[in-house]
Short mmCIF file of C-alpha atoms and ligand atoms in Angstrom, two decimals:
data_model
loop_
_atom_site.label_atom_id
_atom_site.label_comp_id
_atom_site.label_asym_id
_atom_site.label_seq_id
_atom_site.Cartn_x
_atom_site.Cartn_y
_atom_site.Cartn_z
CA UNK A 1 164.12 100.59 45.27
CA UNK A 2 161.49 101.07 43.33
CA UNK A 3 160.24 104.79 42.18
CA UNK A 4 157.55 106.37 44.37
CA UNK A 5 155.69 109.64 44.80
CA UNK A 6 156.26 111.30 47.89
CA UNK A 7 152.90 113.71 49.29
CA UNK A 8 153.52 115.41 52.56
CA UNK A 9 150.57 115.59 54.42
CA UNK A 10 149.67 118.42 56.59
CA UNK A 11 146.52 117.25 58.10
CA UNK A 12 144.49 113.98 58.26
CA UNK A 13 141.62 114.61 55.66
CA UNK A 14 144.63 115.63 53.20
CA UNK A 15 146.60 112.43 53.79
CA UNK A 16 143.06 110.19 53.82
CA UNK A 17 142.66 111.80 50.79
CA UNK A 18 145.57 111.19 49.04
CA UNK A 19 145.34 107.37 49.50
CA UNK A 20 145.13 105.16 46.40
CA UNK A 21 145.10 101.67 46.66
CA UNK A 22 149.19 101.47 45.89
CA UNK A 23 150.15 103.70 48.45
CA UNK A 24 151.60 103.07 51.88
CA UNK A 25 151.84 105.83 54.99
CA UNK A 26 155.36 106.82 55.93
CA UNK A 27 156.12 107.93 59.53
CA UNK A 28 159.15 107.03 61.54
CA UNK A 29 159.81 104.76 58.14
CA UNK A 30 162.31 102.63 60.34
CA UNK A 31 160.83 99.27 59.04
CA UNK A 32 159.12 100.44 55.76
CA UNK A 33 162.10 101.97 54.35
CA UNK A 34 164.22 98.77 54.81
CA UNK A 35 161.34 96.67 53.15
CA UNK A 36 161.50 99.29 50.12
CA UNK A 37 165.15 98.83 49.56
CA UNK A 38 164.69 94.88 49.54
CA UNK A 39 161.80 94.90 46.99
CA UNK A 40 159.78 93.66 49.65
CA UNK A 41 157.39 96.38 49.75
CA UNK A 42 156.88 98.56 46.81
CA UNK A 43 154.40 101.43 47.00
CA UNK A 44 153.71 103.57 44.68
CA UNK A 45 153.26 106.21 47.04
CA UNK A 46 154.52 107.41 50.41
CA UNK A 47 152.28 109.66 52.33
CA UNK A 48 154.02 111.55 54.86
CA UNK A 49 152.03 111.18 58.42
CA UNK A 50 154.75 112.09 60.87
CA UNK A 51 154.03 115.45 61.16
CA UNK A 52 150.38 115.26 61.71
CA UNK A 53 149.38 116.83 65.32
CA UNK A 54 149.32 113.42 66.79
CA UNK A 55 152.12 113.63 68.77
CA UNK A 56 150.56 114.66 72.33
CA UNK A 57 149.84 112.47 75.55
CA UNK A 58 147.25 113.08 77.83
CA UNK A 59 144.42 111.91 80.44
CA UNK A 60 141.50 110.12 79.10
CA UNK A 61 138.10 110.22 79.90
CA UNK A 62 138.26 106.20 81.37
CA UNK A 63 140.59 107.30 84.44
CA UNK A 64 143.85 106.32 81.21
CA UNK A 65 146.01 107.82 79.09
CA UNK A 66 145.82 108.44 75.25
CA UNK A 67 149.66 107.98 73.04
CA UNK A 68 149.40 110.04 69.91
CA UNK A 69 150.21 107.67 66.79
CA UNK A 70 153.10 109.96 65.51
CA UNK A 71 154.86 110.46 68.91
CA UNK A 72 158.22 108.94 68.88
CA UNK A 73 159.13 105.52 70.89
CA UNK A 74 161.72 107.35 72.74
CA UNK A 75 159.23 110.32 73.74
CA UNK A 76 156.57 108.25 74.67
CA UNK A 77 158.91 105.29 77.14
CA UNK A 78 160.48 108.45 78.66
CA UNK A 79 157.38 110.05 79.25
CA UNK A 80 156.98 110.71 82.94
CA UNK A 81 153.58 109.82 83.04
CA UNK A 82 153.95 106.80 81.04
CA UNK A 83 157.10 105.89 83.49
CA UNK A 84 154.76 106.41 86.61
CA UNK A 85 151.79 104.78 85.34
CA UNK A 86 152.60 102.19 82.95
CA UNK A 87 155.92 101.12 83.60
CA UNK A 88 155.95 97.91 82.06
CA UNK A 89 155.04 99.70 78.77
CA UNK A 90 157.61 102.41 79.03
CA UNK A 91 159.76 99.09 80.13
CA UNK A 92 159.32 96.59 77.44
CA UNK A 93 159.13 100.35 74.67
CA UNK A 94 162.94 100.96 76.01
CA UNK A 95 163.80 97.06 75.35
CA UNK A 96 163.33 97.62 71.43
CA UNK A 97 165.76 98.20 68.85
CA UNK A 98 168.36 101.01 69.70
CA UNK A 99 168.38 104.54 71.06
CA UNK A 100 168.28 106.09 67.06
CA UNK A 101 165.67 103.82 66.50
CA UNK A 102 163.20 104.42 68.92
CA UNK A 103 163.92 108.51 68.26
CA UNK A 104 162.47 107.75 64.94
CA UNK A 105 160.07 105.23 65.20
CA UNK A 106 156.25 105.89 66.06
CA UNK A 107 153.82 104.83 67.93
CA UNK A 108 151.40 104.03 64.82
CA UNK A 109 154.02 102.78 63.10
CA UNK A 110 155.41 100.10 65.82
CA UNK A 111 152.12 98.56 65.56
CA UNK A 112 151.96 98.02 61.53
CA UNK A 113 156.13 96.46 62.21
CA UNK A 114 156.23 93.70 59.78
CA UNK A 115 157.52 89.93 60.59
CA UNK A 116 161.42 89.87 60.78
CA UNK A 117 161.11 86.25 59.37
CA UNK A 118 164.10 85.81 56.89
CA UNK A 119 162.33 84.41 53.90
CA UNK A 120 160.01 87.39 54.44
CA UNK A 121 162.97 89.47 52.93
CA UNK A 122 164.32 87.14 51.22
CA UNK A 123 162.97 87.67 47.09
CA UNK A 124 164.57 84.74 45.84
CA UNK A 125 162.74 82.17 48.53
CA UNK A 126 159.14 81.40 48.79
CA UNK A 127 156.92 83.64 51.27
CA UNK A 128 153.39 83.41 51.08
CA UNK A 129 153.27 87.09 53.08
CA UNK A 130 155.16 88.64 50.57
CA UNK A 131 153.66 86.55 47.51
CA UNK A 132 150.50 85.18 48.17
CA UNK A 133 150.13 81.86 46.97
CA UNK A 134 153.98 81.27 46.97
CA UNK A 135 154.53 78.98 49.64
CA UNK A 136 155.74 78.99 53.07
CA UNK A 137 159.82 78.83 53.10
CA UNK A 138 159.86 78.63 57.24
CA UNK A 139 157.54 75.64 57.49
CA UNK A 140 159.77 72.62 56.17
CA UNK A 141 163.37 75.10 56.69
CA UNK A 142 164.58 76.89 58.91
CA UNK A 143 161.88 77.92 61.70
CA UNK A 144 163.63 78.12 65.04
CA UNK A 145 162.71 81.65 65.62
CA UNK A 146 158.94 80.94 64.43
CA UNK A 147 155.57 80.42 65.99
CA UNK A 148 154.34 77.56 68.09
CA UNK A 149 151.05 79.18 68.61
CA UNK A 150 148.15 80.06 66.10
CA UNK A 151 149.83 79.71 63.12
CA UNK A 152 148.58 77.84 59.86
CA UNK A 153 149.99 75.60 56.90
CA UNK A 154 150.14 79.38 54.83
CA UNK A 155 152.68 81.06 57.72
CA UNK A 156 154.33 80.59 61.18
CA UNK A 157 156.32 84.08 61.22
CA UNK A 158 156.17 85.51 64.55
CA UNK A 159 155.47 89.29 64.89
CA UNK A 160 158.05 91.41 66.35
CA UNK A 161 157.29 94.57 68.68
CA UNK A 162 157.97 94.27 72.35
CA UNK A 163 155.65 97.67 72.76
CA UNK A 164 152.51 95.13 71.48
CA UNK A 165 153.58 92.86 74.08
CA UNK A 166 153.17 95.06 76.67
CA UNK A 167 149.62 96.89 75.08
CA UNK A 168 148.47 93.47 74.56
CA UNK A 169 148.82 92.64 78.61
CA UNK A 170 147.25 96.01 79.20
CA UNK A 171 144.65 96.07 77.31
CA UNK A 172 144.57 98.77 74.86
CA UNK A 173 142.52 100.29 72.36
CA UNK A 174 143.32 101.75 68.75
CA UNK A 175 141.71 104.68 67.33
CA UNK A 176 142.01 104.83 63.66
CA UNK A 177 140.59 107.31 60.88
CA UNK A 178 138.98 105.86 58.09
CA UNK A 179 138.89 106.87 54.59
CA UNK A 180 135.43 107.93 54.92
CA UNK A 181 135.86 110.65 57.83
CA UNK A 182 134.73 108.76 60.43
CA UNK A 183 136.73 107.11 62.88
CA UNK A 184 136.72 103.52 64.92
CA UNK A 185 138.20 101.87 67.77
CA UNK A 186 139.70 98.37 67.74
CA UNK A 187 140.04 96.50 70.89
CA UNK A 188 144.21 95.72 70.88
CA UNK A 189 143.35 91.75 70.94
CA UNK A 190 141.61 92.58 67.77
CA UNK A 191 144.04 94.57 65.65
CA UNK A 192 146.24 91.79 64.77
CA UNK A 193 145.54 88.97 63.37
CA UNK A 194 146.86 85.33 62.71
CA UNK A 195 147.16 84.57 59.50
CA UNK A 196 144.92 81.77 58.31
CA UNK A 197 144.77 81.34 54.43
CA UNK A 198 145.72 85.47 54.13
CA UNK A 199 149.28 86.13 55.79
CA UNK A 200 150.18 88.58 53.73
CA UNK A 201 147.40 91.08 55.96
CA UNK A 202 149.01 91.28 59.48
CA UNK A 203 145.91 93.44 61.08
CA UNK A 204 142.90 93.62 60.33
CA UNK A 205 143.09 97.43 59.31
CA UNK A 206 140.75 98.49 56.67
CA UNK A 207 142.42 99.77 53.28
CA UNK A 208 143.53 103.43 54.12
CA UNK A 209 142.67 103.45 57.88
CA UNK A 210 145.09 105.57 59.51
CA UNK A 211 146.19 104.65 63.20
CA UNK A 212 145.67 108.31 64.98
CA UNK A 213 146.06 107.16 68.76
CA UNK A 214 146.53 104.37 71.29
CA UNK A 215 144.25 104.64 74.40
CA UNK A 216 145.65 102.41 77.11
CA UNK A 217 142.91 101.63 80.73
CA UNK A 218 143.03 103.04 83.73
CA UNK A 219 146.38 101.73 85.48
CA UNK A 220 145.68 99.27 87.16
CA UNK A 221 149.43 96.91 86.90
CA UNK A 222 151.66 99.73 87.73
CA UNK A 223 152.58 98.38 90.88
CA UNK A 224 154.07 94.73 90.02
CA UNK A 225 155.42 94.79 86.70
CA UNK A 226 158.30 93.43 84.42
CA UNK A 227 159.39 92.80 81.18
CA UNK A 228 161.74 89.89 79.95
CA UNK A 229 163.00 89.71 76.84
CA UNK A 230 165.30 86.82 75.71
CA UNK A 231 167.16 87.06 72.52
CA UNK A 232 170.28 86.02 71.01
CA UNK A 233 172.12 88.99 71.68
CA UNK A 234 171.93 91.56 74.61
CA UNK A 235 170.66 94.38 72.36
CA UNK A 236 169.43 95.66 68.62
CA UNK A 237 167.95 92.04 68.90
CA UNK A 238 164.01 90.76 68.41
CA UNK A 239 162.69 88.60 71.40
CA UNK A 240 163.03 84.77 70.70
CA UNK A 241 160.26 84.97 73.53
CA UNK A 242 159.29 88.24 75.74
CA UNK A 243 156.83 88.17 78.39
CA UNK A 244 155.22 91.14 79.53
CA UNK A 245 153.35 91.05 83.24
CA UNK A 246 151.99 93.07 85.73
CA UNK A 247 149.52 92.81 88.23
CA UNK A 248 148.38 94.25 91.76
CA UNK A 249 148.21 92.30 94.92
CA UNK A 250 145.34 92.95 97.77
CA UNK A 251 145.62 91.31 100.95
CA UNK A 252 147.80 89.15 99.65
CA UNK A 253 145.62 87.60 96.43
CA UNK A 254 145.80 89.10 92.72
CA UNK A 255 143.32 91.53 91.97
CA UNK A 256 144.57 92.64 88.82
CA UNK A 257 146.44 90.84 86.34
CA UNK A 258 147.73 91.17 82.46
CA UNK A 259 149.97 88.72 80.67
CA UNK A 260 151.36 88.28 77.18
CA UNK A 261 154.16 87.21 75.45
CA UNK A 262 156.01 87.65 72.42
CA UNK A 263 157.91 85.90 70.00
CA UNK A 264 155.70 83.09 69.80
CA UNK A 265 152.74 83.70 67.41
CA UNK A 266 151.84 85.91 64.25
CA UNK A 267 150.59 88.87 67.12
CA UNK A 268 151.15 89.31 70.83
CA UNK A 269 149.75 86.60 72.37
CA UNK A 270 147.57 86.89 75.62
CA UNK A 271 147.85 84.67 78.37
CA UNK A 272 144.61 84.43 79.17
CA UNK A 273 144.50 81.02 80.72
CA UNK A 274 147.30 81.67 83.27
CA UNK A 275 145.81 85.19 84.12
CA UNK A 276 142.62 83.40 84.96
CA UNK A 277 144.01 80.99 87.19
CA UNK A 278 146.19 83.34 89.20
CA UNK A 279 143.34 85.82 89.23
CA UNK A 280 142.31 85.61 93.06
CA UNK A 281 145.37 83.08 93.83
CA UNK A 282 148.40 84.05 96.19
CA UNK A 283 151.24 85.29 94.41
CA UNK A 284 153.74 81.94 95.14
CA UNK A 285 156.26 80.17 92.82
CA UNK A 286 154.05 77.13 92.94
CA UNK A 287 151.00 79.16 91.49
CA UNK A 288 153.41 80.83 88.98
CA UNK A 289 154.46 77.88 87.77
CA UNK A 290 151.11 76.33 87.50
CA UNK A 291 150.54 79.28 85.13
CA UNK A 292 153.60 78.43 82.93
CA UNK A 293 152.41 75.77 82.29
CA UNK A 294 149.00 76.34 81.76
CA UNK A 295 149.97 79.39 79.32
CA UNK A 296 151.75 76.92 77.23
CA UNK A 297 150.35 73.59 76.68
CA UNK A 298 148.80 74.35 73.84
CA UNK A 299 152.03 74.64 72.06
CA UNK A 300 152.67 73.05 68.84
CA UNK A 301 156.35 73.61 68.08
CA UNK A 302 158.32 72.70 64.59
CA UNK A 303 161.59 70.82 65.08
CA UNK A 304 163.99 73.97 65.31
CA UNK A 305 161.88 75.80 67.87
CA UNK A 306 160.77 73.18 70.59
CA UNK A 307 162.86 74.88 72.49
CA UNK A 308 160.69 77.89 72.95
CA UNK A 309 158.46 75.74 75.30
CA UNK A 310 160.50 74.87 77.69
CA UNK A 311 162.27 78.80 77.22
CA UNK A 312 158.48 80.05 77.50
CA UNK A 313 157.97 78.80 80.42
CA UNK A 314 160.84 80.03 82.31
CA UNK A 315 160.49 83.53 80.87
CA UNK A 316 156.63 83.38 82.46
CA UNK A 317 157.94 82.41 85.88
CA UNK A 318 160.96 84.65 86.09
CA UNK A 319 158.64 87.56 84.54
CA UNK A 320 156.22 86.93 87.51
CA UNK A 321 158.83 86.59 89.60
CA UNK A 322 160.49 89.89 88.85
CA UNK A 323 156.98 91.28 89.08
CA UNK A 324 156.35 90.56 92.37
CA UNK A 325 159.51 91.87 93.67
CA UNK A 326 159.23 94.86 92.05
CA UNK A 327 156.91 96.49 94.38
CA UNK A 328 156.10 100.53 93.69
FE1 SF4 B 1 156.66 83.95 54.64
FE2 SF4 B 1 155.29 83.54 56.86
FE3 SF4 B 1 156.45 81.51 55.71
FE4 SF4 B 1 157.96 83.40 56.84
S1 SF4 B 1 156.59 82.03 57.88
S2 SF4 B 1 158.25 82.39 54.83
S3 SF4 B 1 156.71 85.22 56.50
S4 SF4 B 1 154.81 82.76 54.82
#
């Protein structure tokens, strides 16, 4: 690991402050720390952030709720109102990682998670993320856990938070602080990107921004919900694909409906074709499948991970499957 300097912030303006173009905010540190040891990321500074007084949820003034950026993973899934009112988030938040890691982890900090692609943290291979201009180890090696969607000749990592998943089908915003002292709020289908000719910038964060809170609607898929996350192994594994759905039923049609999946591009992907169709359709295995395959035939898969079509589609299905059954 490289040497650092370490600042401890103890509010906002002090840590926006602080920032120089080499540093990098600490909170939870679960991913950043590993990427430090492995030379992947080397910052001349860590700002501390964890302690700031984001740490609260509470009502919004849209009928939601509003996640504070430095609240823990754990805090926020267990959350009672988070459990009542957006169980699929609290759902797919308690299907990451393990029980130390999501005590440590952030909010803020789940969203900035970096690709788990293994030439990513490999030094020794090419990785146009971690070394612009580099090359692109996954494309011609070994890419069955890569993208199939929105990728580009530069990068097909996939990114790897099952919490994004779920925001993504919700429809969240981020509020972040910006260097200057004002503040913005990015639409969640906005704050990541893909990664075109410039894969090493996974969001399209400002240098400096700091992520302060996550405000998610007005509940509206709280009734019909679930999560499914395959992987290889039954936990302290990322998704090969995850789907996260949930939607309300009136007189028997959708009403309401948000669906996205993970594992399969370089930021959750929404299904936004299959949540048009089964917007106003009955909730039936035909029209589920109709969706499945609607949400993926624009997939371009590599020769290790043409699997994740067929796997994609099945996850859709069973997720809206689950979903329906689960009735609150
Ligand atoms: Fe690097 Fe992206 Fe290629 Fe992986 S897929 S080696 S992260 S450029």
């Amino acid at each position: 690991m490289r040497p650092f300097t370490y600042t401890g912030a103890k509010s906002k303006d002090e840590a926006l402050q602080a920032f120089h173009n080499s540093s990098h905010y600490l909170a939870g540190g679960t991913n950043l720390i590993d990427l430090m040891k492995e030379h992947v990321a080397q910052p001349e500074q860590l700002i501390q952030v964890k302690n700031l007084k984001f740490k609260n949820i509470s009502a919004n003034k849209k009928g939601g709720y509003t996640l504070g950026a430095m609240l823990s993973n754990a805090d926020t899934a267990n959350h009672k109102d988070i459990r009542s009112h957006y169980p699929l988030l609290s759902m797919a938040m308690l299907s990451a990682a393990t029980a130390q890691i999501r005590n440590m982890a952030t909010n803020g900090g789940n969203l900035l998670q970096r690709t788990r692609c293994p030439y990513f943290f490999e030094t020794s291979m090419p990785c146009n993320k971690r070394e612009p201009g580099s090359g692109c180890g996954a494309l011609k090696g070994m890419n069955a856990q890569h993208a199939i969607f929105g990728y580009s000749e530069a990068c097909i990592a996939t990114h790897p938070s099952d919490m994004c998943v779920a925001l993504a089908a919700i429809g969240a915003t981020v509020e972040v602080q910006q260097r200057d002292g004002n503040s913005r709020h990015i639409d969640f289908s906005e704050f990541h990107r893909l990664p075109g000719d410039q894969p090493e910038k996974d969001t399209n964060l400002e240098t400096g921004e700091l992520i302060t809170a996550i405000h998610l609607p007005k509940p509206v898929l709280s009734n019909h919900y679930a999560y499914v996350k395959i992987r290889e192994r039954s936990s302290y594994a990322f998704a090969l694909i995850s789907v996260a759905a949930g939607f309300q039923i009136e007189n028997d049609k959708i009403s309401e409906i948000g669906l996205a999946m993970g594992g399969v591009a370089h930021k959750p992907w929404k299904l936004t074709k299959a949540e048009d169709f089964l917007l106003g359709k009955q909730p039936t295995e035909a029209n589920f499948k109709k969706a499945a395959d609607l949400a993926m035939a624009d997939a371009k898969p590599f020769e290790d991970n043409a699997y994740k079509v067929q796997m994609g589609k099945n996850a859709i299905v069973r997720a809206l499957n689950e979903a329906k059954e689960k009735a609150v």
